[in-house]
Amino acid sequence: MKVGSEEWTETIRSCAATFGIAVDREQGALFARHARELLNWNRKTNLTAITDPAEMALKHFADSIIPVQWLPKGARVLDIGAGGGFPGIPLKIMDPSLSLTLIDAVRKKASFLKFVIRALRLEGIEAHHMRAEEMAGRPEFENGFDVVVCRALSALDDFARLALPLLRTDGLMIALKGNITDEEIEAARRSGPEGLHVEVSRYVLPVLNAERGIIIMRRNR
């Protein structure tokens, strides 16, 4: 299988369908372009350790779009530590109504994000070389997002600590992770305000049989 081929795109489409998500031809083509640009940049700069075609299709793209079913139409979304653009850019491709901001503390990753946004001709999306702590100190971003997403942060309580100052009162925090323990979930619950609701959806990525999970955190109104 070659990255960007019809077989590669069909791998994403088939996996997404198992979660009730339909990927059309135009969306598949944008995923393919994103993946090819990521590999091109990765030859010179370390953007991702995942370069196997099947793993890229499933772990980078199919896994990234699963949270789309939780995102309100037209939501203002922040992706913390977006790296190669995941999960933010695939989510934007699936729902163009989203207003998306990507941040990464590593300059070369932020540069790639800006490049790929231009290459894919995406609108309503911006990328910044910035840490979440820095963003929280700027009035234009404070409590400004409906949803904050991240993938593969080391600990849920760290994510909650970073996301809460940037989130509207009734906003959502969505984390994509592999191994999720009950202890980690409880630590995240304790790290937030009183009444923080934590919901966990566990699933297995087809073909790779990789155990994954989506953690959705919100303040109880």
PDB file of C-alpha atoms in Angstrom:
ATOM      1  CA  MET A   1       0.000   0.000   0.000  1.00  0.00           C
ATOM      2  CA  LYS A   2       1.275   3.475  -0.907  1.00  0.00           C
ATOM      3  CA  VAL A   3       0.442   6.590   1.092  1.00  0.00           C
ATOM      4  CA  GLY A   4      -2.169   8.588  -0.799  1.00  0.00           C
ATOM      5  CA  SER A   5      -3.247   5.725  -3.061  1.00  0.00           C
ATOM      6  CA  GLU A   6      -6.888   4.718  -3.535  1.00  0.00           C
ATOM      7  CA  GLU A   7      -6.246   1.655  -1.348  1.00  0.00           C
ATOM      8  CA  TRP A   8      -4.802   3.894   1.355  1.00  0.00           C
ATOM      9  CA  THR A   9      -7.780   6.241   1.242  1.00  0.00           C
ATOM     10  CA  GLU A  10     -10.171   3.291   1.291  1.00  0.00           C
ATOM     11  CA  THR A  11      -8.483   2.108   4.503  1.00  0.00           C
ATOM     12  CA  ILE A  12      -9.476   5.384   6.169  1.00  0.00           C
ATOM     13  CA  ARG A  13     -12.957   5.282   4.653  1.00  0.00           C
ATOM     14  CA  SER A  14     -13.572   1.703   5.792  1.00  0.00           C
ATOM     15  CA  CYS A  15     -12.386   2.361   9.340  1.00  0.00           C
ATOM     16  CA  ALA A  16     -14.451   5.545   9.610  1.00  0.00           C
ATOM     17  CA  ALA A  17     -17.545   3.686   8.421  1.00  0.00           C
ATOM     18  CA  THR A  18     -17.316   1.315  11.392  1.00  0.00           C
ATOM     19  CA  PHE A  19     -17.904   4.377  13.584  1.00  0.00           C
ATOM     20  CA  GLY A  20     -20.757   5.683  11.437  1.00  0.00           C
ATOM     21  CA  ILE A  21     -18.633   8.361   9.743  1.00  0.00           C
ATOM     22  CA  ALA A  22     -18.767   8.806   5.955  1.00  0.00           C
ATOM     23  CA  VAL A  23     -15.638  10.065   4.171  1.00  0.00           C
ATOM     24  CA  ASP A  24     -16.281  11.372   0.653  1.00  0.00           C
ATOM     25  CA  ARG A  25     -13.863  11.465  -2.273  1.00  0.00           C
ATOM     26  CA  GLU A  26     -12.864  15.109  -1.793  1.00  0.00           C
ATOM     27  CA  GLN A  27     -12.132  14.562   1.897  1.00  0.00           C
ATOM     28  CA  GLY A  28     -10.092  11.472   1.054  1.00  0.00           C
ATOM     29  CA  ALA A  29      -8.052  13.461  -1.460  1.00  0.00           C
ATOM     30  CA  LEU A  30      -7.287  16.117   1.163  1.00  0.00           C
ATOM     31  CA  PHE A  31      -6.184  13.432   3.627  1.00  0.00           C
ATOM     32  CA  ALA A  32      -3.878  12.014   0.945  1.00  0.00           C
ATOM     33  CA  ARG A  33      -2.325  15.424   0.208  1.00  0.00           C
ATOM     34  CA  HIS A  34      -1.823  16.083   3.926  1.00  0.00           C
ATOM     35  CA  ALA A  35      -0.122  12.690   4.361  1.00  0.00           C
ATOM     36  CA  ARG A  36       2.212  13.167   1.386  1.00  0.00           C
ATOM     37  CA  GLU A  37       3.271  16.622   2.568  1.00  0.00           C
ATOM     38  CA  LEU A  38       3.871  15.240   6.062  1.00  0.00           C
ATOM     39  CA  LEU A  39       6.177  12.541   4.689  1.00  0.00           C
ATOM     40  CA  ASN A  40       8.029  15.062   2.504  1.00  0.00           C
ATOM     41  CA  TRP A  41       8.715  17.330   5.471  1.00  0.00           C
ATOM     42  CA  ASN A  42       9.514  14.380   7.701  1.00  0.00           C
ATOM     43  CA  ARG A  43      12.567  13.533   5.582  1.00  0.00           C
ATOM     44  CA  LYS A  44      14.244  16.700   6.865  1.00  0.00           C
ATOM     45  CA  THR A  45      12.474  17.421  10.144  1.00  0.00           C
ATOM     46  CA  ASN A  46      11.183  14.993  12.739  1.00  0.00           C
ATOM     47  CA  LEU A  47       7.418  15.544  12.624  1.00  0.00           C
ATOM     48  CA  THR A  48       6.183  11.987  13.158  1.00  0.00           C
ATOM     49  CA  ALA A  49       7.497   8.529  14.011  1.00  0.00           C
ATOM     50  CA  ILE A  50       4.508   6.946  12.237  1.00  0.00           C
ATOM     51  CA  THR A  51       5.398   6.487   8.560  1.00  0.00           C
ATOM     52  CA  ASP A  52       4.020   3.032   7.716  1.00  0.00           C
ATOM     53  CA  PRO A  53       1.137   3.593   5.243  1.00  0.00           C
ATOM     54  CA  ALA A  54      -1.458   1.536   7.130  1.00  0.00           C
ATOM     55  CA  GLU A  55      -0.502   3.056  10.469  1.00  0.00           C
ATOM     56  CA  MET A  56      -0.651   6.553   9.009  1.00  0.00           C
ATOM     57  CA  ALA A  57      -4.092   5.914   7.547  1.00  0.00           C
ATOM     58  CA  LEU A  58      -5.510   4.516  10.764  1.00  0.00           C
ATOM     59  CA  LYS A  59      -3.597   6.185  13.609  1.00  0.00           C
ATOM     60  CA  HIS A  60      -3.199   9.645  12.085  1.00  0.00           C
ATOM     61  CA  PHE A  61      -6.336  10.081  10.004  1.00  0.00           C
ATOM     62  CA  ALA A  62      -9.101   7.611  10.889  1.00  0.00           C
ATOM     63  CA  ASP A  63      -8.453   7.985  14.615  1.00  0.00           C
ATOM     64  CA  SER A  64      -8.391  11.784  14.356  1.00  0.00           C
ATOM     65  CA  ILE A  65     -11.853  12.082  12.809  1.00  0.00           C
ATOM     66  CA  ILE A  66     -13.727   9.910  15.322  1.00  0.00           C
ATOM     67  CA  PRO A  67     -14.381  12.886  17.680  1.00  0.00           C
ATOM     68  CA  VAL A  68     -16.212  14.803  14.907  1.00  0.00           C
ATOM     69  CA  GLN A  69     -19.514  13.400  16.179  1.00  0.00           C
ATOM     70  CA  TRP A  70     -19.072  15.332  19.448  1.00  0.00           C
ATOM     71  CA  LEU A  71     -18.260  18.705  17.861  1.00  0.00           C
ATOM     72  CA  PRO A  72     -21.059  21.290  17.536  1.00  0.00           C
ATOM     73  CA  LYS A  73     -21.443  22.809  14.067  1.00  0.00           C
ATOM     74  CA  GLY A  74     -19.543  26.069  13.745  1.00  0.00           C
ATOM     75  CA  ALA A  75     -17.661  25.494  17.006  1.00  0.00           C
ATOM     76  CA  ARG A  76     -14.492  27.425  17.763  1.00  0.00           C
ATOM     77  CA  VAL A  77     -11.936  24.647  18.309  1.00  0.00           C
ATOM     78  CA  LEU A  78      -8.371  24.727  19.672  1.00  0.00           C
ATOM     79  CA  ASP A  79      -5.919  21.871  19.059  1.00  0.00           C
ATOM     80  CA  ILE A  80      -3.119  21.916  21.662  1.00  0.00           C
ATOM     81  CA  GLY A  81       0.187  20.381  20.546  1.00  0.00           C
ATOM     82  CA  ALA A  82      -1.082  19.817  17.015  1.00  0.00           C
ATOM     83  CA  GLY A  83       2.267  18.479  15.744  1.00  0.00           C
ATOM     84  CA  GLY A  84       1.694  17.151  12.220  1.00  0.00           C
ATOM     85  CA  GLY A  85      -1.860  18.476  12.273  1.00  0.00           C
ATOM     86  CA  PHE A  86      -3.654  15.791  14.277  1.00  0.00           C
ATOM     87  CA  PRO A  87      -6.436  15.644  15.172  1.00  0.00           C
ATOM     88  CA  GLY A  88      -7.252  19.213  14.126  1.00  0.00           C
ATOM     89  CA  ILE A  89      -6.756  19.234  10.351  1.00  0.00           C
ATOM     90  CA  PRO A  90      -8.642  15.967   9.661  1.00  0.00           C
ATOM     91  CA  LEU A  91     -11.483  17.266  11.866  1.00  0.00           C
ATOM     92  CA  LYS A  92     -11.559  20.514   9.854  1.00  0.00           C
ATOM     93  CA  ILE A  93     -11.640  18.530   6.613  1.00  0.00           C
ATOM     94  CA  MET A  94     -14.595  16.529   7.897  1.00  0.00           C
ATOM     95  CA  ASP A  95     -16.460  19.632   9.120  1.00  0.00           C
ATOM     96  CA  PRO A  96     -15.489  22.845   7.292  1.00  0.00           C
ATOM     97  CA  SER A  97     -17.855  24.855   9.531  1.00  0.00           C
ATOM     98  CA  LEU A  98     -15.383  24.577  12.412  1.00  0.00           C
ATOM     99  CA  SER A  99     -13.245  27.607  13.266  1.00  0.00           C
ATOM    100  CA  LEU A 100      -9.936  25.938  14.097  1.00  0.00           C
ATOM    101  CA  THR A 101      -6.793  27.165  15.831  1.00  0.00           C
ATOM    102  CA  LEU A 102      -3.699  24.939  15.965  1.00  0.00           C
ATOM    103  CA  ILE A 103      -0.814  25.565  18.349  1.00  0.00           C
ATOM    104  CA  ASP A 104       2.502  23.836  18.880  1.00  0.00           C
ATOM    105  CA  ALA A 105       5.470  24.788  21.042  1.00  0.00           C
ATOM    106  CA  VAL A 106       7.960  23.473  18.440  1.00  0.00           C
ATOM    107  CA  ARG A 107       8.694  26.029  15.733  1.00  0.00           C
ATOM    108  CA  LYS A 108       9.300  23.543  12.899  1.00  0.00           C
ATOM    109  CA  LYS A 109       5.968  21.852  13.614  1.00  0.00           C
ATOM    110  CA  ALA A 110       4.150  25.184  13.614  1.00  0.00           C
ATOM    111  CA  SER A 111       5.856  26.001  10.301  1.00  0.00           C
ATOM    112  CA  PHE A 112       4.605  22.737   8.819  1.00  0.00           C
ATOM    113  CA  LEU A 113       1.080  23.451  10.047  1.00  0.00           C
ATOM    114  CA  LYS A 114       1.081  26.847   8.330  1.00  0.00           C
ATOM    115  CA  PHE A 115       2.446  25.275   5.148  1.00  0.00           C
ATOM    116  CA  VAL A 116      -0.095  22.459   4.969  1.00  0.00           C
ATOM    117  CA  ILE A 117      -3.005  24.834   5.654  1.00  0.00           C
ATOM    118  CA  ARG A 118      -1.934  26.782   2.541  1.00  0.00           C
ATOM    119  CA  ALA A 119      -1.285  23.623   0.525  1.00  0.00           C
ATOM    120  CA  LEU A 120      -4.767  22.253   1.265  1.00  0.00           C
ATOM    121  CA  ARG A 121      -6.358  25.695   0.745  1.00  0.00           C
ATOM    122  CA  LEU A 122      -8.262  25.421   4.001  1.00  0.00           C
ATOM    123  CA  GLU A 123     -10.189  28.418   5.294  1.00  0.00           C
ATOM    124  CA  GLY A 124     -11.262  29.290   8.822  1.00  0.00           C
ATOM    125  CA  ILE A 125      -8.085  27.813  10.285  1.00  0.00           C
ATOM    126  CA  GLU A 126      -4.862  29.283  11.687  1.00  0.00           C
ATOM    127  CA  ALA A 127      -1.661  27.972  13.264  1.00  0.00           C
ATOM    128  CA  HIS A 128       0.608  29.541  15.889  1.00  0.00           C
ATOM    129  CA  HIS A 129       4.021  28.764  17.355  1.00  0.00           C
ATOM    130  CA  MET A 130       2.845  29.040  20.941  1.00  0.00           C
ATOM    131  CA  ARG A 131       2.444  27.190  24.217  1.00  0.00           C
ATOM    132  CA  ALA A 132      -0.991  26.789  25.790  1.00  0.00           C
ATOM    133  CA  GLU A 133       0.193  28.619  28.921  1.00  0.00           C
ATOM    134  CA  GLU A 134       1.215  31.594  26.781  1.00  0.00           C
ATOM    135  CA  MET A 135      -2.089  31.577  24.909  1.00  0.00           C
ATOM    136  CA  ALA A 136      -4.064  31.586  28.175  1.00  0.00           C
ATOM    137  CA  GLY A 137      -2.394  34.870  29.116  1.00  0.00           C
ATOM    138  CA  ARG A 138      -3.643  36.682  26.016  1.00  0.00           C
ATOM    139  CA  PRO A 139      -7.078  38.353  26.324  1.00  0.00           C
ATOM    140  CA  GLU A 140      -8.150  37.468  22.777  1.00  0.00           C
ATOM    141  CA  PHE A 141      -7.888  33.750  23.574  1.00  0.00           C
ATOM    142  CA  GLU A 142      -8.895  33.537  27.245  1.00  0.00           C
ATOM    143  CA  ASN A 143     -12.146  31.541  27.639  1.00  0.00           C
ATOM    144  CA  GLY A 144     -12.525  31.841  23.881  1.00  0.00           C
ATOM    145  CA  PHE A 145     -13.020  28.267  22.664  1.00  0.00           C
ATOM    146  CA  ASP A 146     -16.052  25.981  22.541  1.00  0.00           C
ATOM    147  CA  VAL A 147     -13.864  22.868  22.317  1.00  0.00           C
ATOM    148  CA  VAL A 148     -10.228  22.140  23.163  1.00  0.00           C
ATOM    149  CA  VAL A 149      -8.777  18.927  21.712  1.00  0.00           C
ATOM    150  CA  CYS A 150      -5.453  17.152  22.014  1.00  0.00           C
ATOM    151  CA  ARG A 151      -3.851  13.848  21.186  1.00  0.00           C
ATOM    152  CA  ALA A 152      -1.238  11.920  23.146  1.00  0.00           C
ATOM    153  CA  LEU A 153      -0.528  14.379  25.950  1.00  0.00           C
ATOM    154  CA  SER A 154       1.165  12.468  28.746  1.00  0.00           C
ATOM    155  CA  ALA A 155      -1.527  12.958  31.394  1.00  0.00           C
ATOM    156  CA  LEU A 156      -5.187  13.950  31.376  1.00  0.00           C
ATOM    157  CA  ASP A 157      -4.851  16.209  34.398  1.00  0.00           C
ATOM    158  CA  ASP A 158      -2.128  18.169  32.564  1.00  0.00           C
ATOM    159  CA  PHE A 159      -4.478  18.574  29.609  1.00  0.00           C
ATOM    160  CA  ALA A 160      -7.326  19.777  31.833  1.00  0.00           C
ATOM    161  CA  ARG A 161      -5.007  22.272  33.525  1.00  0.00           C
ATOM    162  CA  LEU A 162      -3.909  23.692  30.165  1.00  0.00           C
ATOM    163  CA  ALA A 163      -7.336  23.678  28.536  1.00  0.00           C
ATOM    164  CA  LEU A 164      -9.629  25.087  31.221  1.00  0.00           C
ATOM    165  CA  PRO A 165      -8.391  28.730  31.071  1.00  0.00           C
ATOM    166  CA  LEU A 166      -8.984  28.705  27.308  1.00  0.00           C
ATOM    167  CA  LEU A 167     -12.430  27.133  27.416  1.00  0.00           C
ATOM    168  CA  ARG A 168     -15.835  28.746  27.617  1.00  0.00           C
ATOM    169  CA  THR A 169     -17.868  27.903  30.711  1.00  0.00           C
ATOM    170  CA  ASP A 170     -19.971  25.277  28.925  1.00  0.00           C
ATOM    171  CA  GLY A 171     -17.168  24.063  26.648  1.00  0.00           C
ATOM    172  CA  LEU A 172     -15.784  20.587  25.977  1.00  0.00           C
ATOM    173  CA  MET A 173     -12.308  19.138  26.428  1.00  0.00           C
ATOM    174  CA  ILE A 174     -11.644  16.129  24.185  1.00  0.00           C
ATOM    175  CA  ALA A 175      -8.497  14.000  24.501  1.00  0.00           C
ATOM    176  CA  LEU A 176      -7.472  11.063  22.302  1.00  0.00           C
ATOM    177  CA  LYS A 177      -5.251   8.547  24.050  1.00  0.00           C
ATOM    178  CA  GLY A 178      -4.092   4.959  23.974  1.00  0.00           C
ATOM    179  CA  ASN A 179      -3.763   3.509  27.439  1.00  0.00           C
ATOM    180  CA  ILE A 180      -6.301   5.071  29.802  1.00  0.00           C
ATOM    181  CA  THR A 181      -6.383   4.049  33.444  1.00  0.00           C
ATOM    182  CA  ASP A 182      -9.117   4.669  35.990  1.00  0.00           C
ATOM    183  CA  GLU A 183      -6.520   6.417  38.157  1.00  0.00           C
ATOM    184  CA  GLU A 184      -5.733   8.858  35.342  1.00  0.00           C
ATOM    185  CA  ILE A 185      -9.416   9.610  34.815  1.00  0.00           C
ATOM    186  CA  GLU A 186      -9.894  10.273  38.522  1.00  0.00           C
ATOM    187  CA  ALA A 187      -6.825  12.548  38.585  1.00  0.00           C
ATOM    188  CA  ALA A 188      -8.288  14.554  35.695  1.00  0.00           C
ATOM    189  CA  ARG A 189     -11.601  14.838  37.510  1.00  0.00           C
ATOM    190  CA  ARG A 190      -9.862  16.157  40.629  1.00  0.00           C
ATOM    191  CA  SER A 191      -7.767  18.630  38.630  1.00  0.00           C
ATOM    192  CA  GLY A 192     -10.798  20.482  37.289  1.00  0.00           C
ATOM    193  CA  PRO A 193     -13.505  22.579  38.920  1.00  0.00           C
ATOM    194  CA  GLU A 194     -16.072  20.984  41.188  1.00  0.00           C
ATOM    195  CA  GLY A 195     -18.594  19.005  39.173  1.00  0.00           C
ATOM    196  CA  LEU A 196     -16.307  18.286  36.203  1.00  0.00           C
ATOM    197  CA  HIS A 197     -17.991  15.504  34.221  1.00  0.00           C
ATOM    198  CA  VAL A 198     -15.682  12.943  32.591  1.00  0.00           C
ATOM    199  CA  GLU A 199     -16.938  10.520  29.938  1.00  0.00           C
ATOM    200  CA  VAL A 200     -14.760   7.808  28.377  1.00  0.00           C
ATOM    201  CA  SER A 201     -15.417   6.008  25.097  1.00  0.00           C
ATOM    202  CA  ARG A 202     -13.073   3.075  24.453  1.00  0.00           C
ATOM    203  CA  TYR A 203     -12.681   1.440  21.039  1.00  0.00           C
ATOM    204  CA  VAL A 204     -10.313  -0.651  18.908  1.00  0.00           C
ATOM    205  CA  LEU A 205      -8.901   0.522  15.577  1.00  0.00           C
ATOM    206  CA  PRO A 206      -9.558  -2.157  12.931  1.00  0.00           C
ATOM    207  CA  VAL A 207      -6.658  -3.984  11.263  1.00  0.00           C
ATOM    208  CA  LEU A 208      -4.099  -2.769  13.815  1.00  0.00           C
ATOM    209  CA  ASN A 209      -6.207  -3.955  16.768  1.00  0.00           C
ATOM    210  CA  ALA A 210      -4.968  -0.878  18.607  1.00  0.00           C
ATOM    211  CA  GLU A 211      -6.854   0.000  21.773  1.00  0.00           C
ATOM    212  CA  ARG A 212      -7.790   3.673  21.863  1.00  0.00           C
ATOM    213  CA  GLY A 213     -10.024   5.970  23.838  1.00  0.00           C
ATOM    214  CA  ILE A 214     -11.725   9.347  23.695  1.00  0.00           C
ATOM    215  CA  ILE A 215     -12.068  11.246  26.957  1.00  0.00           C
ATOM    216  CA  ILE A 216     -14.679  13.995  26.996  1.00  0.00           C
ATOM    217  CA  MET A 217     -14.618  16.427  29.906  1.00  0.00           C
ATOM    218  CA  ARG A 218     -17.097  19.198  30.569  1.00  0.00           C
ATOM    219  CA  ARG A 219     -18.184  21.370  33.448  1.00  0.00           C
ATOM    220  CA  ASN A 220     -21.623  20.522  34.772  1.00  0.00           C
ATOM    221  CA  ARG A 221     -23.806  23.559  34.286  1.00  0.00           C
TER     222      ARG A 221
END
